[in-house]
Amino acid sequence: MKLFLAKEEGKKSEAKETRMDFEKSSVSIKDDTEMADDDTAQNPESSRKLSSDSDSSDSEDEAEQTQQLRALESDLSTNPSNYDAHVLYIKLLRRRGEIEKLREARENMNVLFPLTPAMWVEWAKDEASLLNDSDSESVEKLYERGISEYLSIPLWREYLNYVLQHDPKVCDSSVDGVSKARNLFERAVTAAALHVAQGSQIWDAYTQFEQSILLTIDQSDIQAKEKQVQRIRSIFHRQLSIPFANMKSTLLSYKAWEVEQGNSLDSESDNVVGISSHVASSYRKAEEMYNARAHLEEHITRQGISESERYQHFMAFEKSVQCTFSTLEEYLDLFLTRVDGLRRRLSSARGDDVLNYSLIRESFQQATDYLSPHLKNTDGLLRLHAYWACLELKLNNNLTAARGVWGSLLKTCGSMLEAWQGYIAMEIALGHINEARAIYKRCYSKRFSGTGSEDICHAWLRFEREFGTLDDLDHAVQKVMPRLEELQLFRLEQESKSLTEVTDKRERPLKKTASEKRKSGSITIDEQSPAKRQKSTQNQKKLHEKENTRGLKLAEANGGEEKKGKVEEQVNEQLVKDTYSSKTRLYTDQCTAFASNLNIRAIDEDLKQFFSDVGGVTAIRILHDKFTGKSRGLAYVDFKDEEHLAAALAKNKQMLLGKKLSITRSNPKRGKRESGALTTSEHDSNQSGIEGSSASKESVEISKGSSVAPQVPHSRKHFESIQLKGKNTFAVPRNVKPLGWTTNKPGTKKEEDEKPKSNDEFRKMFMKS
């Protein structure tokens, strides 16, 4: 602190001179009087004449000032909005040293207008000259009021200097004092340290303060000293990443400080050699940003140009950095500034100069009519209506109008969660619990962006716990819980859809490649010459003739040997048996558990966790309704062997997500065995069934006691009784029997073994007809 205070020593004289501002006129008079006394000692006669002239001049000036003060007071009483009159009145009172009237005049002006940064500094210094350091809090409040009205680097500097020089705790470098100063510096950095031309002043003051703290740390306390060094280094790094007018001087200061800490750097060079890579990269980017706009900044700060030219340069600068506010945001700020002025006038009006609140309402209405179509569902429109509703309550004392403001906002921004929350917060603040509950009932079922729908449901439950009865809480739970379950299912569906879309995008290039290959193949055929096409047709005819000849030879061979027919029949019967046994093994070899009474909120991960102590889980399939997509409370769980399946069946009737889970062995043949039929699919048409089979979409039943037709590929692949189930029956062959087969008519006795007739028997039957 001593180092920092020493650097500020030159400014103390200015502060001392400021303390004498109120006595300027009296000091001037005193000086003139002393000079007159000297002259009197030398020339009594001339001194008498000079004294009389001086007294008459002072009396004339005082009378003129008094008359001017009365005129200004009269003018301000009739027209309190006269800005120039306020400024002149304050200057005149300050010149005369009338403290109480001066303080009152400043307060009156600030009610209607924001004071300039220079006026705030002048006011704070005047008050500080009348107080001792122990009463610095009132002066700090004046500075706080000033920085709330203007973004001014000089004002922040004066505020920081005052705290560092007059706050006893800060001057003593106590823990509380250092913490207070750091918080104030961080506020200044946040508010004003991005100023291109003057922002470095705040950063420099900050680093100087921390360096003064480093000097107060005991050299033996290595840990505290290193911590303070890192804090100073961090401030330098932050400053080097911001585009300033004097970035190179900041870089040189930083390198010189690093050399003081024992680091090897070229402190006289303005390059970034030797600095950490991330700091150097940030510095280069900031330097490029400043160099690209330095000429525009010079135009703005140039002296001797008109305000219109300065404004044009400023707009060019704003466009270059692409940080100008949108027109709508500027209009919103303009309307709000208008309302701020009207609010101040209404709050401070006295006597006949009472402002009608209707002016404020008209301003809000104009802003709403103009901005609502363009600022729908934005924070700006919400801020406008919240401010409007607040003034309707506080200034106009009209609750109905305030509710109307919120109602109009909800018509425009009904899908904006913050709008409903603001309305509810107003009713709760006023103690209107029933009205707040009614708003919750209106909005809990609405769909908001993100997790807003869930948030409003949980907010209603919290509200009832804090303000409602048990019946109110129970009613809210009955309304909210189904809604939360619905939202959870909806989000699961959305996740599933997104996953499907990702899968489709990955598969689409593969399908496109296959279609392109097919298309290229057809193009190749079309592009063949007529001679090649004719040759291809002839080859196909020859191939067809060979197949017909081979078929005739096989038919003759089969017709001449009846013994081969019997062998063929035995082979076919064995083929049917093998097919039957293979299909049966597909079901019996699979170790699958069937789970029912499953909580509809359960997912695959819940079942996997449930069977984690058993282990051996290979697949989990939860059944869903194909129309609603909701869980049916059923699931299949595949295990890798019988041992793990048996352990899983032992967990029957155990609790999962609040429900007793029923676990049984999955048996596809159950339910058809008693009627003498074999069913190759079971439970749910939505499941894919056995791997690689289409049994889940078709159900083939083989009637008990009926003979089975011989199965020969490409000739007699058929069963006696076939029932096809499902929608995909367009490709099923007609039930046409081969020659030599008979069908028992109703009412006739069925033969035990129906066999195909031989060629001789068929010939005799044909000759009889």
mmCIF file of C-alpha atoms in Angstrom, residues 268-522:
data_model
loop_
_atom_site.group_PDB
_atom_site.id
_atom_site.type_symbol
_atom_site.label_atom_id
_atom_site.label_comp_id
_atom_site.label_asym_id
_atom_site.label_seq_id
_atom_site.Cartn_x
_atom_site.Cartn_y
_atom_site.Cartn_z
ATOM 1 C CA GLU A 268 13.216 -4.062 -23.487
ATOM 2 C CA SER A 269 11.659 -5.860 -26.463
ATOM 3 C CA ASP A 270 7.974 -5.598 -27.282
ATOM 4 C CA ASN A 271 7.730 -9.120 -28.768
ATOM 5 C CA VAL A 272 6.152 -12.099 -27.034
ATOM 6 C CA VAL A 273 9.228 -14.328 -27.019
ATOM 7 C CA GLY A 274 9.560 -16.160 -23.720
ATOM 8 C CA ILE A 275 5.902 -15.694 -22.699
ATOM 9 C CA SER A 276 3.628 -18.709 -22.280
ATOM 10 C CA SER A 277 1.957 -19.809 -25.513
ATOM 11 C CA HIS A 278 -1.654 -19.167 -24.479
ATOM 12 C CA VAL A 279 -0.848 -15.652 -23.242
ATOM 13 C CA ALA A 280 1.085 -14.873 -26.422
ATOM 14 C CA SER A 281 -1.777 -16.139 -28.588
ATOM 15 C CA SER A 282 -4.329 -14.010 -26.721
ATOM 16 C CA TYR A 283 -2.076 -10.964 -26.987
ATOM 17 C CA ARG A 284 -1.653 -11.357 -30.769
ATOM 18 C CA LYS A 285 -5.416 -11.654 -31.306
ATOM 19 C CA ALA A 286 -6.093 -8.567 -29.201
ATOM 20 C CA GLU A 287 -3.376 -6.635 -31.024
ATOM 21 C CA GLU A 288 -4.865 -7.567 -34.409
ATOM 22 C CA MET A 289 -8.310 -6.405 -33.273
ATOM 23 C CA TYR A 290 -6.972 -3.055 -32.141
ATOM 24 C CA ASN A 291 -4.801 -2.434 -35.216
ATOM 25 C CA ALA A 292 -7.774 -3.076 -37.508
ATOM 26 C CA ARG A 293 -9.775 -0.302 -35.801
ATOM 27 C CA ALA A 294 -7.142 2.075 -34.456
ATOM 28 C CA HIS A 295 -7.799 4.722 -37.123
ATOM 29 C CA LEU A 296 -11.516 4.739 -36.280
ATOM 30 C CA GLU A 297 -10.754 5.139 -32.590
ATOM 31 C CA GLU A 298 -8.522 8.103 -33.362
ATOM 32 C CA HIS A 299 -11.319 9.771 -35.331
ATOM 33 C CA ILE A 300 -13.716 9.381 -32.399
ATOM 34 C CA THR A 301 -11.329 10.832 -29.805
ATOM 35 C CA ARG A 302 -10.016 13.644 -32.028
ATOM 36 C CA GLN A 303 -10.495 17.154 -30.722
ATOM 37 C CA GLY A 304 -12.042 19.995 -32.713
ATOM 38 C CA ILE A 305 -14.636 18.031 -34.715
ATOM 39 C CA SER A 306 -18.402 18.479 -34.611
ATOM 40 C CA GLU A 307 -20.683 16.105 -32.799
ATOM 41 C CA SER A 308 -22.263 14.932 -36.047
ATOM 42 C CA GLU A 309 -18.851 13.975 -37.438
ATOM 43 C CA ARG A 310 -17.955 12.245 -34.192
ATOM 44 C CA TYR A 311 -21.220 10.304 -34.352
ATOM 45 C CA GLN A 312 -20.535 9.185 -37.931
ATOM 46 C CA HIS A 313 -17.087 7.940 -36.947
ATOM 47 C CA PHE A 314 -18.593 6.146 -33.989
ATOM 48 C CA MET A 315 -21.167 4.328 -36.148
ATOM 49 C CA ALA A 316 -18.406 3.297 -38.548
ATOM 50 C CA PHE A 317 -16.467 1.918 -35.607
ATOM 51 C CA GLU A 318 -19.498 0.005 -34.330
ATOM 52 C CA LYS A 319 -20.067 -1.571 -37.742
ATOM 53 C CA SER A 320 -16.431 -2.592 -37.977
ATOM 54 C CA VAL A 321 -16.571 -4.537 -34.729
ATOM 55 C CA GLN A 322 -20.086 -5.821 -35.517
ATOM 56 C CA CYS A 323 -21.338 -5.038 -32.035
ATOM 57 C CA THR A 324 -24.076 -2.554 -32.709
ATOM 58 C CA PHE A 325 -27.354 -3.205 -31.063
ATOM 59 C CA SER A 326 -30.270 -4.217 -33.240
ATOM 60 C CA THR A 327 -32.780 -1.506 -34.052
ATOM 61 C CA LEU A 328 -35.433 -3.197 -31.952
ATOM 62 C CA GLU A 329 -33.192 -3.274 -28.873
ATOM 63 C CA GLU A 330 -32.410 0.408 -29.325
ATOM 64 C CA TYR A 331 -36.109 1.203 -29.573
ATOM 65 C CA LEU A 332 -36.777 -0.805 -26.427
ATOM 66 C CA ASP A 333 -34.115 1.134 -24.519
ATOM 67 C CA LEU A 334 -35.566 4.363 -25.856
ATOM 68 C CA PHE A 335 -39.059 3.529 -24.583
ATOM 69 C CA LEU A 336 -37.733 2.429 -21.197
ATOM 70 C CA THR A 337 -35.700 5.633 -20.861
ATOM 71 C CA ARG A 338 -38.839 7.631 -21.593
ATOM 72 C CA VAL A 339 -40.703 5.734 -18.873
ATOM 73 C CA ASP A 340 -37.825 6.248 -16.420
ATOM 74 C CA GLY A 341 -38.043 10.011 -16.887
ATOM 75 C CA LEU A 342 -41.817 10.034 -16.445
ATOM 76 C CA ARG A 343 -41.532 7.877 -13.332
ATOM 77 C CA ARG A 344 -39.052 10.292 -11.725
ATOM 78 C CA ARG A 345 -41.242 13.262 -12.516
ATOM 79 C CA LEU A 346 -44.306 11.543 -11.088
ATOM 80 C CA SER A 347 -42.465 10.520 -7.912
ATOM 81 C CA SER A 348 -41.082 14.010 -7.234
ATOM 82 C CA ALA A 349 -44.064 16.111 -8.352
ATOM 83 C CA ARG A 350 -45.475 18.538 -5.780
ATOM 84 C CA GLY A 351 -48.419 20.886 -5.654
ATOM 85 C CA ASP A 352 -50.022 21.665 -8.960
ATOM 86 C CA ASP A 353 -47.222 20.062 -10.942
ATOM 87 C CA VAL A 354 -48.724 16.563 -10.565
ATOM 88 C CA LEU A 355 -48.023 14.269 -13.506
ATOM 89 C CA ASN A 356 -50.831 12.059 -14.735
ATOM 90 C CA TYR A 357 -49.997 8.351 -14.664
ATOM 91 C CA SER A 358 -51.796 7.925 -17.969
ATOM 92 C CA LEU A 359 -48.667 9.249 -19.726
ATOM 93 C CA ILE A 360 -46.669 6.296 -18.402
ATOM 94 C CA ARG A 361 -49.368 3.851 -19.453
ATOM 95 C CA GLU A 362 -49.522 5.366 -22.924
ATOM 96 C CA SER A 363 -45.760 5.026 -23.298
ATOM 97 C CA PHE A 364 -45.890 1.362 -22.288
ATOM 98 C CA GLN A 365 -48.779 0.743 -24.664
ATOM 99 C CA GLN A 366 -46.944 2.366 -27.560
ATOM 100 C CA ALA A 367 -43.861 0.256 -26.857
ATOM 101 C CA THR A 368 -45.940 -2.922 -26.679
ATOM 102 C CA ASP A 369 -47.830 -2.227 -29.893
ATOM 103 C CA TYR A 370 -44.622 -1.530 -31.767
ATOM 104 C CA LEU A 371 -42.325 -4.216 -30.334
ATOM 105 C CA SER A 372 -44.584 -7.202 -29.575
ATOM 106 C CA PRO A 373 -44.774 -8.507 -33.165
ATOM 107 C CA HIS A 374 -40.987 -8.453 -33.427
ATOM 108 C CA LEU A 375 -39.867 -9.453 -29.907
ATOM 109 C CA LYS A 376 -42.169 -12.423 -29.338
ATOM 110 C CA ASN A 377 -40.864 -14.853 -26.686
ATOM 111 C CA THR A 378 -37.822 -12.689 -25.882
ATOM 112 C CA ASP A 379 -36.384 -11.389 -22.629
ATOM 113 C CA GLY A 380 -36.794 -7.808 -23.852
ATOM 114 C CA LEU A 381 -40.570 -8.081 -24.131
ATOM 115 C CA LEU A 382 -40.724 -9.825 -20.749
ATOM 116 C CA ARG A 383 -38.694 -7.021 -19.147
ATOM 117 C CA LEU A 384 -41.011 -4.398 -20.639
ATOM 118 C CA HIS A 385 -44.182 -6.018 -19.284
ATOM 119 C CA ALA A 386 -42.668 -6.806 -15.882
ATOM 120 C CA TYR A 387 -41.675 -3.136 -15.480
ATOM 121 C CA TRP A 388 -45.149 -2.062 -16.583
ATOM 122 C CA ALA A 389 -46.911 -4.350 -14.097
ATOM 123 C CA CYS A 390 -44.605 -3.162 -11.304
ATOM 124 C CA LEU A 391 -45.451 0.505 -11.916
ATOM 125 C CA GLU A 392 -49.164 -0.275 -12.121
ATOM 126 C CA LEU A 393 -48.921 -1.658 -8.607
ATOM 127 C CA LYS A 394 -46.539 0.835 -6.984
ATOM 128 C CA LEU A 395 -47.393 4.126 -8.667
ATOM 129 C CA ASN A 396 -50.973 3.588 -9.837
ATOM 130 C CA ASN A 397 -51.987 1.148 -7.051
ATOM 131 C CA ASN A 398 -54.089 -0.824 -9.538
ATOM 132 C CA LEU A 399 -53.880 -4.609 -9.119
ATOM 133 C CA THR A 400 -56.404 -5.283 -11.862
ATOM 134 C CA ALA A 401 -54.325 -3.339 -14.366
ATOM 135 C CA ALA A 402 -51.165 -5.203 -13.314
ATOM 136 C CA ARG A 403 -52.888 -8.555 -13.877
ATOM 137 C CA GLY A 404 -54.085 -7.301 -17.231
ATOM 138 C CA VAL A 405 -50.488 -6.532 -18.212
ATOM 139 C CA TRP A 406 -49.409 -10.087 -17.403
ATOM 140 C CA GLY A 407 -52.441 -11.481 -19.191
ATOM 141 C CA SER A 408 -51.616 -9.594 -22.385
ATOM 142 C CA LEU A 409 -48.036 -10.867 -22.228
ATOM 143 C CA LEU A 410 -49.193 -14.478 -21.879
ATOM 144 C CA LYS A 411 -51.343 -14.118 -24.981
ATOM 145 C CA THR A 412 -48.221 -13.247 -26.945
ATOM 146 C CA CYS A 413 -45.636 -15.332 -25.096
ATOM 147 C CA GLY A 414 -47.686 -18.199 -23.699
ATOM 148 C CA SER A 415 -44.937 -20.706 -24.482
ATOM 149 C CA MET A 416 -42.360 -18.731 -22.494
ATOM 150 C CA LEU A 417 -41.867 -20.229 -19.029
ATOM 151 C CA GLU A 418 -40.394 -17.046 -17.545
ATOM 152 C CA ALA A 419 -43.606 -15.122 -18.301
ATOM 153 C CA TRP A 420 -45.704 -17.540 -16.206
ATOM 154 C CA GLN A 421 -43.110 -17.514 -13.441
ATOM 155 C CA GLY A 422 -43.140 -13.707 -13.297
ATOM 156 C CA TYR A 423 -46.927 -13.621 -13.025
ATOM 157 C CA ILE A 424 -46.895 -16.257 -10.263
ATOM 158 C CA ALA A 425 -44.127 -14.433 -8.385
ATOM 159 C CA MET A 426 -46.190 -11.226 -8.323
ATOM 160 C CA GLU A 427 -49.234 -13.003 -6.864
ATOM 161 C CA ILE A 428 -47.145 -14.790 -4.232
ATOM 162 C CA ALA A 429 -45.434 -11.526 -3.234
ATOM 163 C CA LEU A 430 -48.866 -9.971 -2.712
ATOM 164 C CA GLY A 431 -50.018 -12.961 -0.627
ATOM 165 C CA HIS A 432 -52.624 -14.076 -3.169
ATOM 166 C CA ILE A 433 -52.121 -17.834 -2.806
ATOM 167 C CA ASN A 434 -55.332 -18.937 -4.507
ATOM 168 C CA GLU A 435 -54.607 -16.777 -7.549
ATOM 169 C CA ALA A 436 -51.090 -18.203 -7.809
ATOM 170 C CA ARG A 437 -52.500 -21.747 -7.566
ATOM 171 C CA ALA A 438 -54.951 -20.976 -10.362
ATOM 172 C CA ILE A 439 -52.061 -19.872 -12.592
ATOM 173 C CA TYR A 440 -50.208 -23.122 -11.875
ATOM 174 C CA LYS A 441 -53.301 -25.085 -12.920
ATOM 175 C CA ARG A 442 -53.381 -23.153 -16.190
ATOM 176 C CA CYS A 443 -49.764 -23.720 -17.158
ATOM 177 C CA TYR A 444 -48.619 -27.085 -15.746
ATOM 178 C CA SER A 445 -49.898 -28.984 -18.785
ATOM 179 C CA LYS A 446 -48.300 -26.641 -21.336
ATOM 180 C CA ARG A 447 -45.216 -27.610 -23.280
ATOM 181 C CA PHE A 448 -42.193 -25.365 -22.742
ATOM 182 C CA SER A 449 -38.765 -25.493 -24.298
ATOM 183 C CA GLY A 450 -36.005 -27.585 -22.749
ATOM 184 C CA THR A 451 -36.942 -28.934 -19.331
ATOM 185 C CA GLY A 452 -39.431 -26.129 -18.707
ATOM 186 C CA SER A 453 -42.426 -28.481 -18.618
ATOM 187 C CA GLU A 454 -40.850 -30.564 -15.851
ATOM 188 C CA ASP A 455 -39.685 -27.428 -14.011
ATOM 189 C CA ILE A 456 -43.172 -25.912 -13.788
ATOM 190 C CA CYS A 457 -44.572 -29.216 -12.457
ATOM 191 C CA HIS A 458 -41.946 -29.409 -9.722
ATOM 192 C CA ALA A 459 -42.472 -25.713 -8.957
ATOM 193 C CA TRP A 460 -46.177 -26.363 -8.353
ATOM 194 C CA LEU A 461 -45.377 -29.166 -5.907
ATOM 195 C CA ARG A 462 -42.930 -26.925 -4.026
ATOM 196 C CA PHE A 463 -45.547 -24.173 -3.942
ATOM 197 C CA GLU A 464 -48.150 -26.484 -2.388
ATOM 198 C CA ARG A 465 -45.661 -27.777 0.172
ATOM 199 C CA GLU A 466 -44.878 -24.223 1.278
ATOM 200 C CA PHE A 467 -48.307 -22.578 1.048
ATOM 201 C CA GLY A 468 -50.995 -25.234 0.551
ATOM 202 C CA THR A 469 -52.854 -27.710 2.736
ATOM 203 C CA LEU A 470 -52.470 -31.485 2.544
ATOM 204 C CA ASP A 471 -55.501 -31.658 0.282
ATOM 205 C CA ASP A 472 -53.989 -29.054 -2.012
ATOM 206 C CA LEU A 473 -50.711 -30.972 -2.132
ATOM 207 C CA ASP A 474 -52.514 -34.261 -2.832
ATOM 208 C CA HIS A 475 -54.503 -32.649 -5.631
ATOM 209 C CA ALA A 476 -51.316 -31.251 -7.171
ATOM 210 C CA VAL A 477 -49.618 -34.649 -6.974
ATOM 211 C CA GLN A 478 -52.558 -36.309 -8.762
ATOM 212 C CA LYS A 479 -52.301 -33.738 -11.544
ATOM 213 C CA VAL A 480 -48.528 -33.521 -11.833
ATOM 214 C CA MET A 481 -47.351 -37.150 -11.599
ATOM 215 C CA PRO A 482 -49.179 -38.400 -14.730
ATOM 216 C CA ARG A 483 -47.920 -35.342 -16.548
ATOM 217 C CA LEU A 484 -44.323 -36.094 -15.536
ATOM 218 C CA GLU A 485 -44.676 -39.715 -16.696
ATOM 219 C CA GLU A 486 -46.080 -38.510 -20.008
ATOM 220 C CA LEU A 487 -43.158 -36.129 -20.458
ATOM 221 C CA GLN A 488 -40.677 -38.878 -19.668
ATOM 222 C CA LEU A 489 -42.221 -41.196 -22.261
ATOM 223 C CA PHE A 490 -42.231 -38.379 -24.797
ATOM 224 C CA ARG A 491 -38.544 -37.736 -24.270
ATOM 225 C CA LEU A 492 -37.774 -41.438 -24.607
ATOM 226 C CA GLU A 493 -39.655 -41.478 -27.916
ATOM 227 C CA GLN A 494 -37.729 -38.454 -29.114
ATOM 228 C CA GLU A 495 -34.441 -40.106 -28.196
ATOM 229 C CA SER A 496 -35.519 -43.266 -30.022
ATOM 230 C CA LYS A 497 -36.480 -41.268 -33.119
ATOM 231 C CA SER A 498 -33.185 -39.422 -33.111
ATOM 232 C CA LEU A 499 -31.330 -42.725 -32.808
ATOM 233 C CA THR A 500 -33.347 -44.119 -35.713
ATOM 234 C CA GLU A 501 -32.577 -41.079 -37.833
ATOM 235 C CA VAL A 502 -28.875 -41.456 -37.141
ATOM 236 C CA THR A 503 -29.056 -45.136 -38.112
ATOM 237 C CA ASP A 504 -30.962 -44.298 -41.287
ATOM 238 C CA LYS A 505 -28.370 -41.718 -42.252
ATOM 239 C CA ARG A 506 -25.634 -44.295 -41.842
ATOM 240 C CA GLU A 507 -27.505 -46.938 -43.874
ATOM 241 C CA ARG A 508 -28.653 -44.588 -46.644
ATOM 242 C CA PRO A 509 -25.236 -44.426 -48.381
ATOM 243 C CA LEU A 510 -25.101 -48.253 -48.433
ATOM 244 C CA LYS A 511 -28.573 -48.509 -49.992
ATOM 245 C CA LYS A 512 -27.686 -45.836 -52.487
ATOM 246 C CA THR A 513 -24.575 -47.753 -53.477
ATOM 247 C CA ALA A 514 -26.587 -50.958 -54.017
ATOM 248 C CA SER A 515 -29.205 -49.160 -56.109
ATOM 249 C CA GLU A 516 -26.481 -47.545 -58.180
ATOM 250 C CA LYS A 517 -24.952 -50.955 -58.828
ATOM 251 C CA ARG A 518 -28.298 -52.337 -59.974
ATOM 252 C CA LYS A 519 -28.851 -49.302 -62.133
ATOM 253 C CA SER A 520 -25.408 -49.608 -63.656
ATOM 254 C CA GLY A 521 -26.099 -53.298 -64.393
ATOM 255 C CA SER A 522 -29.322 -52.490 -66.239
#
